[in-house]
PDB file of C-alpha atoms in Angstrom:
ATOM      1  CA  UNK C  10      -5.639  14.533   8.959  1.00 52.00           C
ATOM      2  CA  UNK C  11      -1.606  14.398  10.024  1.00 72.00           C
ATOM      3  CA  UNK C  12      -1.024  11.059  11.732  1.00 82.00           C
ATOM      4  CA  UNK C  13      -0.233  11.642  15.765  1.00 89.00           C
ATOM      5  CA  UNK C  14       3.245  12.055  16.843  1.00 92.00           C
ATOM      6  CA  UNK C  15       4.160   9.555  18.542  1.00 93.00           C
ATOM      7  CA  UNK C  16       3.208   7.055  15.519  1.00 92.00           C
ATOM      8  CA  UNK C  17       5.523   9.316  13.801  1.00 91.00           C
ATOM      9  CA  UNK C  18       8.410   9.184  16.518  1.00 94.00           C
ATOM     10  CA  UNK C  19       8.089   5.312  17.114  1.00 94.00           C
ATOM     11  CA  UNK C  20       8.254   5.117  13.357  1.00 91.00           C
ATOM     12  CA  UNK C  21      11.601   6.774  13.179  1.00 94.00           C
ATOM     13  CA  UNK C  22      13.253   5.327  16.122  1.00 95.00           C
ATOM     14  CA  UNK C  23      12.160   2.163  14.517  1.00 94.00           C
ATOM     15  CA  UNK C  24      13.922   2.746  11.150  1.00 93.00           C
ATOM     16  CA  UNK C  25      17.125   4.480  12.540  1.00 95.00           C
ATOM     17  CA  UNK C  26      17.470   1.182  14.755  1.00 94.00           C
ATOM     18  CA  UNK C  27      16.569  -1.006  11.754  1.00 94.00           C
ATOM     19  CA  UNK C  28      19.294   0.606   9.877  1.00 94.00           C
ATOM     20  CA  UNK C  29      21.939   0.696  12.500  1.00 95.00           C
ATOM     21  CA  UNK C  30      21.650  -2.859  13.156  1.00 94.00           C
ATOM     22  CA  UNK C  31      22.111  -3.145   9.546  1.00 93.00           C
ATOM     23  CA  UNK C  32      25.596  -1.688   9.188  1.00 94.00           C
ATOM     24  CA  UNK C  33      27.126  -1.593  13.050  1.00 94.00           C
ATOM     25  CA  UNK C  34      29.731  -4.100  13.721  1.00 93.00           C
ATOM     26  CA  UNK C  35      30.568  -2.823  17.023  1.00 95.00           C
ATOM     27  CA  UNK C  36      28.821  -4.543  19.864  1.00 93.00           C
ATOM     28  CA  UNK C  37      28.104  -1.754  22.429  1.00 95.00           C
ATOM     29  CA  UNK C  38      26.469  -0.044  19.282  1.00 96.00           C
ATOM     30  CA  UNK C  39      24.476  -2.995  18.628  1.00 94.00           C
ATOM     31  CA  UNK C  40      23.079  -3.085  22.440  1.00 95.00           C
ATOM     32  CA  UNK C  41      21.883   0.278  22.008  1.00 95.00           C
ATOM     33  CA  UNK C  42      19.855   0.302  18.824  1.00 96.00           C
ATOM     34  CA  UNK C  43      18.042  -2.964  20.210  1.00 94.00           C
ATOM     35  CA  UNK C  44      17.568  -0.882  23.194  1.00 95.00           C
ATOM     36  CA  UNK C  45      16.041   2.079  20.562  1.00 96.00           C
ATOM     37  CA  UNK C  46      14.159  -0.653  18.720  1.00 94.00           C
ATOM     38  CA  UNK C  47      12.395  -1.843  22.521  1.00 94.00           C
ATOM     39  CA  UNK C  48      12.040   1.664  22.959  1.00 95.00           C
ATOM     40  CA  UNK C  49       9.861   1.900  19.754  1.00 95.00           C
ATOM     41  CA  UNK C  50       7.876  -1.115  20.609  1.00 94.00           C
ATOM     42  CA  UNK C  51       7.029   0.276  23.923  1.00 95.00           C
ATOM     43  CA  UNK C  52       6.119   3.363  22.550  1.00 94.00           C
ATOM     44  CA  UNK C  53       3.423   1.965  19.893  1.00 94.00           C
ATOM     45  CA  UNK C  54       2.397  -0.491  22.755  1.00 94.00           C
ATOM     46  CA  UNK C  55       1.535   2.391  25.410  1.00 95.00           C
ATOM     47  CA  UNK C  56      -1.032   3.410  22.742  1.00 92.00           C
ATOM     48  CA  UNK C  57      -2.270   0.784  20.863  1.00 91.00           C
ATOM     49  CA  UNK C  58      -2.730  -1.994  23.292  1.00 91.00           C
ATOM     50  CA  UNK C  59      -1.013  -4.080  21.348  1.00 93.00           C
ATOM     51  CA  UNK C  60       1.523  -6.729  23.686  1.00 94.00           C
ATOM     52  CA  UNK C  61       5.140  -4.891  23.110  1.00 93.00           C
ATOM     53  CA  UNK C  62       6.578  -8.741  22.320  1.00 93.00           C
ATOM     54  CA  UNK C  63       4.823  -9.201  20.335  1.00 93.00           C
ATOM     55  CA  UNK C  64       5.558  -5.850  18.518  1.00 93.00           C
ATOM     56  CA  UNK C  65       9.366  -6.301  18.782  1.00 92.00           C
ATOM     57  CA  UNK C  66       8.746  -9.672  17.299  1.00 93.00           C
ATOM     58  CA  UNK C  67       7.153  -7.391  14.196  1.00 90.00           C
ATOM     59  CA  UNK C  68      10.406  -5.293  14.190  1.00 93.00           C
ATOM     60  CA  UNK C  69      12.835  -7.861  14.455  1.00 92.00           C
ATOM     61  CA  UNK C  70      11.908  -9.234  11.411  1.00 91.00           C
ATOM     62  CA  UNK C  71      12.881  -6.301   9.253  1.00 89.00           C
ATOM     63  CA  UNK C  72      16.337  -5.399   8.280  1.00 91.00           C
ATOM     64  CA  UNK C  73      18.617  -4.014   5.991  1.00 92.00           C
ATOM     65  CA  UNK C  74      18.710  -0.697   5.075  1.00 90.00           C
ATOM     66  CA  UNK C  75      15.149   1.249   6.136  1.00 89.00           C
ATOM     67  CA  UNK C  76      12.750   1.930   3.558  1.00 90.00           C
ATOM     68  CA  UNK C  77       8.982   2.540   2.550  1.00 91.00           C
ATOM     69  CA  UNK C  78       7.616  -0.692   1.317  1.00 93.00           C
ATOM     70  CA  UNK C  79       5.687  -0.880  -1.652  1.00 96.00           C
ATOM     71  CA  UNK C  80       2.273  -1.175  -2.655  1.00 97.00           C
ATOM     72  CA  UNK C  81       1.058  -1.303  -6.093  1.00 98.00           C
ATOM     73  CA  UNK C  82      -2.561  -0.838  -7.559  1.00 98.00           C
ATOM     74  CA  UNK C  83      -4.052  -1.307 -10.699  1.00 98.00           C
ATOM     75  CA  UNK C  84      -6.793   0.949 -12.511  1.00 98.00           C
ATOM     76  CA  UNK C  85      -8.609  -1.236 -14.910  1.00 98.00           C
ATOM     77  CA  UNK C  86     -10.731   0.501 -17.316  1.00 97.00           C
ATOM     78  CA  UNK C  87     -13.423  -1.381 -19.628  1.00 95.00           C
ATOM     79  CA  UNK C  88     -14.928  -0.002 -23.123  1.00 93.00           C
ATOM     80  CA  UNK C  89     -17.578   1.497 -21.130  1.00 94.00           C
ATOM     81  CA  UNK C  90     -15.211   3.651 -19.072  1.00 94.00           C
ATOM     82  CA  UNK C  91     -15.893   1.276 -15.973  1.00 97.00           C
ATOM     83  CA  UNK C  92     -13.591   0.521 -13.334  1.00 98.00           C
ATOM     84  CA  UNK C  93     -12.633  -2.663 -11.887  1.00 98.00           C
ATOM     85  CA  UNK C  94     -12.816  -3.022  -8.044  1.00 98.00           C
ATOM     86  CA  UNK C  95     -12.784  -6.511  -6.049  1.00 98.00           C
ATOM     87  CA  UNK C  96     -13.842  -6.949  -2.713  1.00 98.00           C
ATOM     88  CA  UNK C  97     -11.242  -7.669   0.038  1.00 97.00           C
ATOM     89  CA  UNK C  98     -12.004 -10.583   2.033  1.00 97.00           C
ATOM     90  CA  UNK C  99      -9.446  -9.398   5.057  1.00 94.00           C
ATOM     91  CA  UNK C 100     -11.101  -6.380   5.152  1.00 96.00           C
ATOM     92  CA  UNK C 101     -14.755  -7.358   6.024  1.00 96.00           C
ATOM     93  CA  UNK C 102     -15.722  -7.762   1.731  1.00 97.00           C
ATOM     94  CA  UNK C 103     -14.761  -3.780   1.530  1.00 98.00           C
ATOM     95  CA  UNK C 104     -14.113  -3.406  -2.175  1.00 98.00           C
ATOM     96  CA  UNK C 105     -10.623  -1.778  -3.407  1.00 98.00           C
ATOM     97  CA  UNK C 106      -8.493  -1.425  -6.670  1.00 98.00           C
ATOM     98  CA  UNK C 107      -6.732  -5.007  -7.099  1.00 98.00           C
ATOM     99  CA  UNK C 108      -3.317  -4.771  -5.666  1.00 97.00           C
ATOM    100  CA  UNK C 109      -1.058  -5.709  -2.715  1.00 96.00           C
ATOM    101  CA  UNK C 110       2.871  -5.784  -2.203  1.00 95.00           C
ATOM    102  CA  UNK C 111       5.112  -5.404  -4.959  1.00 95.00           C
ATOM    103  CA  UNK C 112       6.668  -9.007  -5.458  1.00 92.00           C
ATOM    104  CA  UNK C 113      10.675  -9.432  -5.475  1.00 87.00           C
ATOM    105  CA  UNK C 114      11.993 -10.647  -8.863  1.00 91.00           C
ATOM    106  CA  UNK C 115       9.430  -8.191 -11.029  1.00 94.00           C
ATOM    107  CA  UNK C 116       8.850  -4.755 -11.934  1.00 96.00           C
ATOM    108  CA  UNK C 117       6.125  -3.147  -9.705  1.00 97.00           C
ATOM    109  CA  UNK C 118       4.324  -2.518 -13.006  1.00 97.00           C
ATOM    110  CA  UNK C 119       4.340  -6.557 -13.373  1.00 97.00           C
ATOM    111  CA  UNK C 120       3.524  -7.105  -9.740  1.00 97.00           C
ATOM    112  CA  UNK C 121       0.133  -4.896 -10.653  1.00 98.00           C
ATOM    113  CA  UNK C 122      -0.613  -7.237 -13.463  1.00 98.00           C
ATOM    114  CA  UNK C 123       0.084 -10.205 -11.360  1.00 97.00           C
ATOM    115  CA  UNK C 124      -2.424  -9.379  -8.680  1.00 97.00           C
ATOM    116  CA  UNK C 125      -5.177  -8.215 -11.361  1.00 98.00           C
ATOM    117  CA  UNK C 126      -4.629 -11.599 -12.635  1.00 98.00           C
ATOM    118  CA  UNK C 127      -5.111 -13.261  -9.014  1.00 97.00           C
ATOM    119  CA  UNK C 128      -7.992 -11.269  -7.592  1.00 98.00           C
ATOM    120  CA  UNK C 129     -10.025 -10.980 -10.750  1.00 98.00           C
ATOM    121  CA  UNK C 130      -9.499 -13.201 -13.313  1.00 98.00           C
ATOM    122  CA  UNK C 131      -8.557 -10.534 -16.029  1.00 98.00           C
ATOM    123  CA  UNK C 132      -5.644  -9.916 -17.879  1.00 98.00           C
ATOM    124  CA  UNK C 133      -4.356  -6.555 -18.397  1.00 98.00           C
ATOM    125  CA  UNK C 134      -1.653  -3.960 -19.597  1.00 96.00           C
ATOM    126  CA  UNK C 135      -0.051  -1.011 -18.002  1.00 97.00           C
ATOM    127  CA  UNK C 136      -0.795   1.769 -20.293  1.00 96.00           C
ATOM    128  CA  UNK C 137       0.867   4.423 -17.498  1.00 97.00           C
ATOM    129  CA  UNK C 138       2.157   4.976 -13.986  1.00 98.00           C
ATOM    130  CA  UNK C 139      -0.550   7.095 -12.765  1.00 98.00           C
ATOM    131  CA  UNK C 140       0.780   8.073  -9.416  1.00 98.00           C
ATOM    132  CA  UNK C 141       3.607   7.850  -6.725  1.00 98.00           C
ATOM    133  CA  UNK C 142       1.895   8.765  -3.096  1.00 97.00           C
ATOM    134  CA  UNK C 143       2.845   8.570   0.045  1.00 94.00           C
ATOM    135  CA  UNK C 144       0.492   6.259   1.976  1.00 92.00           C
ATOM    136  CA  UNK C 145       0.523   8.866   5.239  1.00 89.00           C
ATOM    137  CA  UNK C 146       0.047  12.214   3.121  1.00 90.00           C
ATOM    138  CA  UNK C 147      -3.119  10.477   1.515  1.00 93.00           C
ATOM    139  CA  UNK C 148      -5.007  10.501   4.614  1.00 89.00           C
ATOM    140  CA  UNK C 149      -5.025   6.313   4.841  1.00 90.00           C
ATOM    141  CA  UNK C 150      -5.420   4.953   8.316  1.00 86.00           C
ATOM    142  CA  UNK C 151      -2.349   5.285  10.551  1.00 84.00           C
ATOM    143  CA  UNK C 152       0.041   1.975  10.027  1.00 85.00           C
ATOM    144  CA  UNK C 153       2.988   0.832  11.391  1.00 87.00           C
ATOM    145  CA  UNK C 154       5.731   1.303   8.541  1.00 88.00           C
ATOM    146  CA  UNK C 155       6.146   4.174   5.837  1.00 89.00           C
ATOM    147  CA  UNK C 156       4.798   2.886   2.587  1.00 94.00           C
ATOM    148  CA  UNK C 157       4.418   4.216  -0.844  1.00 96.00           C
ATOM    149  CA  UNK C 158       1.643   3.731  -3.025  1.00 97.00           C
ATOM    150  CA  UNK C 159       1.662   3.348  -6.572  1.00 98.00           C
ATOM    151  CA  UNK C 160      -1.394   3.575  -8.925  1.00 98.00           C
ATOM    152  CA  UNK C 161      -0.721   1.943 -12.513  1.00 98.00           C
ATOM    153  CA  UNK C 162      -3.914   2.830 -15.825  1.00 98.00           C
ATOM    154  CA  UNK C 163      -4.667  -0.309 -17.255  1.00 97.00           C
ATOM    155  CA  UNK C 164      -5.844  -1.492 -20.172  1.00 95.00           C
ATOM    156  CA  UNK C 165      -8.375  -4.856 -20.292  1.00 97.00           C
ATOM    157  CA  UNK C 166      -6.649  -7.209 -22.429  1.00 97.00           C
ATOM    158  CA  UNK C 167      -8.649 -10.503 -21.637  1.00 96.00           C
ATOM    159  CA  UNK C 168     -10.061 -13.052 -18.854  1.00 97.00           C
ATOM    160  CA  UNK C 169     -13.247 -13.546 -17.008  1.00 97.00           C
ATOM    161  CA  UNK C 170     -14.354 -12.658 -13.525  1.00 97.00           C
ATOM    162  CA  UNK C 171     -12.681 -14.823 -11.107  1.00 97.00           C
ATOM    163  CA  UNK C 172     -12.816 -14.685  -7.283  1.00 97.00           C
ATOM    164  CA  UNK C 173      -9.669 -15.745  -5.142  1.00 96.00           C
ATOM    165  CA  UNK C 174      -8.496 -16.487  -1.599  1.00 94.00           C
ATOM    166  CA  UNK C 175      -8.304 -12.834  -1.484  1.00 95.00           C
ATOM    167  CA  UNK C 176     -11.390 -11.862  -2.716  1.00 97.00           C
ATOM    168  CA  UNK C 177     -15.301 -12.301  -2.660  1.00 97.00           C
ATOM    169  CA  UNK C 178     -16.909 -10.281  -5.443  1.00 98.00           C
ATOM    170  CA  UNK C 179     -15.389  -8.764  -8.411  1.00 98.00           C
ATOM    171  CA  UNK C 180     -17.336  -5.907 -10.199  1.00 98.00           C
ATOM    172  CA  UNK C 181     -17.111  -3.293 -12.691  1.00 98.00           C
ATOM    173  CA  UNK C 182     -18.362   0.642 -11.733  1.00 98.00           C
ATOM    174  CA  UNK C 183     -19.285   3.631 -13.428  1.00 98.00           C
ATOM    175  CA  UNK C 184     -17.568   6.993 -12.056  1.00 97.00           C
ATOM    176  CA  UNK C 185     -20.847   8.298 -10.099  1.00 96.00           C
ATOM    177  CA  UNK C 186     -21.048   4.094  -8.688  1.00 97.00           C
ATOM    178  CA  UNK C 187     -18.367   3.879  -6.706  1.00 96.00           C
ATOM    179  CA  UNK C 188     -19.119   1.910  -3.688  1.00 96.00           C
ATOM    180  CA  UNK C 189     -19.574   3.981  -0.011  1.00 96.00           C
ATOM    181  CA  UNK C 190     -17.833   1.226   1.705  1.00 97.00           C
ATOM    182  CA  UNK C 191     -14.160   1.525   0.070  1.00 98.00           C
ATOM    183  CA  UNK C 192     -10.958  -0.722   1.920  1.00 97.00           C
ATOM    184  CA  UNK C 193      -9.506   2.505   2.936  1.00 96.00           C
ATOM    185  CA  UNK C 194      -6.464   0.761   3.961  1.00 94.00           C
ATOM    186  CA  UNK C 195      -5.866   0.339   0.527  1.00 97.00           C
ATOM    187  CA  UNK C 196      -7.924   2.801  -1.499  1.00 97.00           C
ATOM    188  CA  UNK C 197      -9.245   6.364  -0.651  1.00 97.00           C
ATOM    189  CA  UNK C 198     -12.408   7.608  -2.851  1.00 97.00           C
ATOM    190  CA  UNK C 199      -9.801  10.844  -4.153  1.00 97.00           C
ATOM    191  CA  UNK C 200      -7.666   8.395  -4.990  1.00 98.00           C
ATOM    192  CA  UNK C 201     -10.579   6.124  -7.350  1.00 98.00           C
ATOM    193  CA  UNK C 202     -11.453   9.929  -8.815  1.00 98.00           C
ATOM    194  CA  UNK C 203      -8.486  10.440  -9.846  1.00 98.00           C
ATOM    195  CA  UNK C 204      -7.861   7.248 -11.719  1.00 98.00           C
ATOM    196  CA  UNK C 205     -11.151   8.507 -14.100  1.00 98.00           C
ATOM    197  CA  UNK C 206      -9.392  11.789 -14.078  1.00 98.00           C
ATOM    198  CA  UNK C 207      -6.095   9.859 -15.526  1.00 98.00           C
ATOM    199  CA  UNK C 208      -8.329   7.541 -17.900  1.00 97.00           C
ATOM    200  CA  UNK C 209     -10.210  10.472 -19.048  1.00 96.00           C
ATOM    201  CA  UNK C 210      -7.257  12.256 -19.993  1.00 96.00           C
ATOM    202  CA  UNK C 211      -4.156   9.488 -20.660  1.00 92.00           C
ATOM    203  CA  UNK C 212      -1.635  12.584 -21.291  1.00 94.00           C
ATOM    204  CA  UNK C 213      -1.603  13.842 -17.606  1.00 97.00           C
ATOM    205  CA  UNK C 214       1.225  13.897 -16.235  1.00 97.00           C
ATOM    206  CA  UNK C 215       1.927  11.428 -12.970  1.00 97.00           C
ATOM    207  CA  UNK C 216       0.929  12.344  -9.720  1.00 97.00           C
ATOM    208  CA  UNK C 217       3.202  12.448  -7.093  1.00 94.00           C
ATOM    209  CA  UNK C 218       3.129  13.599  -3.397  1.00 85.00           C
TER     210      UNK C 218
END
């Protein structure tokens, strides 16, 4: 399922006012794309219920040049062909892939290491980039900004089971024991499926869409 228009419109006028702010150094210009960013913030307010300050105050604190951020996630594998999920405290103790933002300074490959290392205790290696999708064509619930998701195969290198801030459980699943309730913010069951697929097979080629 497509996400609705108007997410899509606000979205855009968001981004193209981002952006001119970025490079405009006439004023009138200026006026106007702060006038298309309140437009955007009263659009997504209208639907979401959401105060439009308080949504401007969200848009206002992105600039430069608009792009999709990024969000990494790591596939850990174990002798026994297990996969490593953790559960997500900010999301109710769902469980998910470990993973979050890519961090400035380090590869996204590194970032996925990082945050195995922080929400599970493990240390691991990037065998692979498994895939490049776009959060919105995946089917994930509807958010704000674009974002695109990247899924890294890992190999288990070390460490012990370690909960964090972030998490509250940290297990270890078979393909058929994948958990019903999934952080779908963050992870899709086609997208867990797929990582088997990818450790099954380590030749595939990398996903993209």
């Amino acid at each position: 399922m497509g996400e609705p228009d108007w997410l899509v419109w606000a979205r855009e006028i968001q981004a193209i006012a981002q952006t001119g702010l970025t490079f405009t150094r006439d004023p009138y210009d200026r006026e106007r794309y702060e006038m298309l960013r309140g437009l955007a913030a009263r659009m997504l307010a209208a639907r979401t219920g959401t105060p439009a300050a308080r949504i401007e105050t969200l848009f206002a604190g992105e600039s430069g040049y608009a792009t999709p951020k990024i969000d990494v996630r790591a596939a850990v594998f174990d002798e026994r062909r297990r996969i490593l999920m953790v559960r997500e405290v900010l999301d109710g103790g769902r469980w998910t892939l470990p993973g979050g933002w890519a961090d400035v300074n380090i590869t996204p490959a590194d970032s996925a290491v990082k945050e195995v290392r922080e929400e599970s205790g493990y240390e691991v290696r990037v065998r692979k980039l498994a895939a490049v999708w776009d959060r919105t064509r995946q089917g994930h619930p509807a958010q704000v900004f674009s974002c695109a998701k990247l899924f890294y195969l890992c190999d288990l290198m070390g460490g012990a089971a370690a909960t964090s801030l972030e998490t509250s459980e940290v297990g270890w699943f078979a393909e058929d024991e994948i958990p019903a309730d999934l952080s779908l913010g963050r992870v899709l069951p086609a997208q867990v499926r797929r990582m088997f697929a990818h450790a099954h097979a380590p030749a595939l080629p990398t996903d993209f869409e």
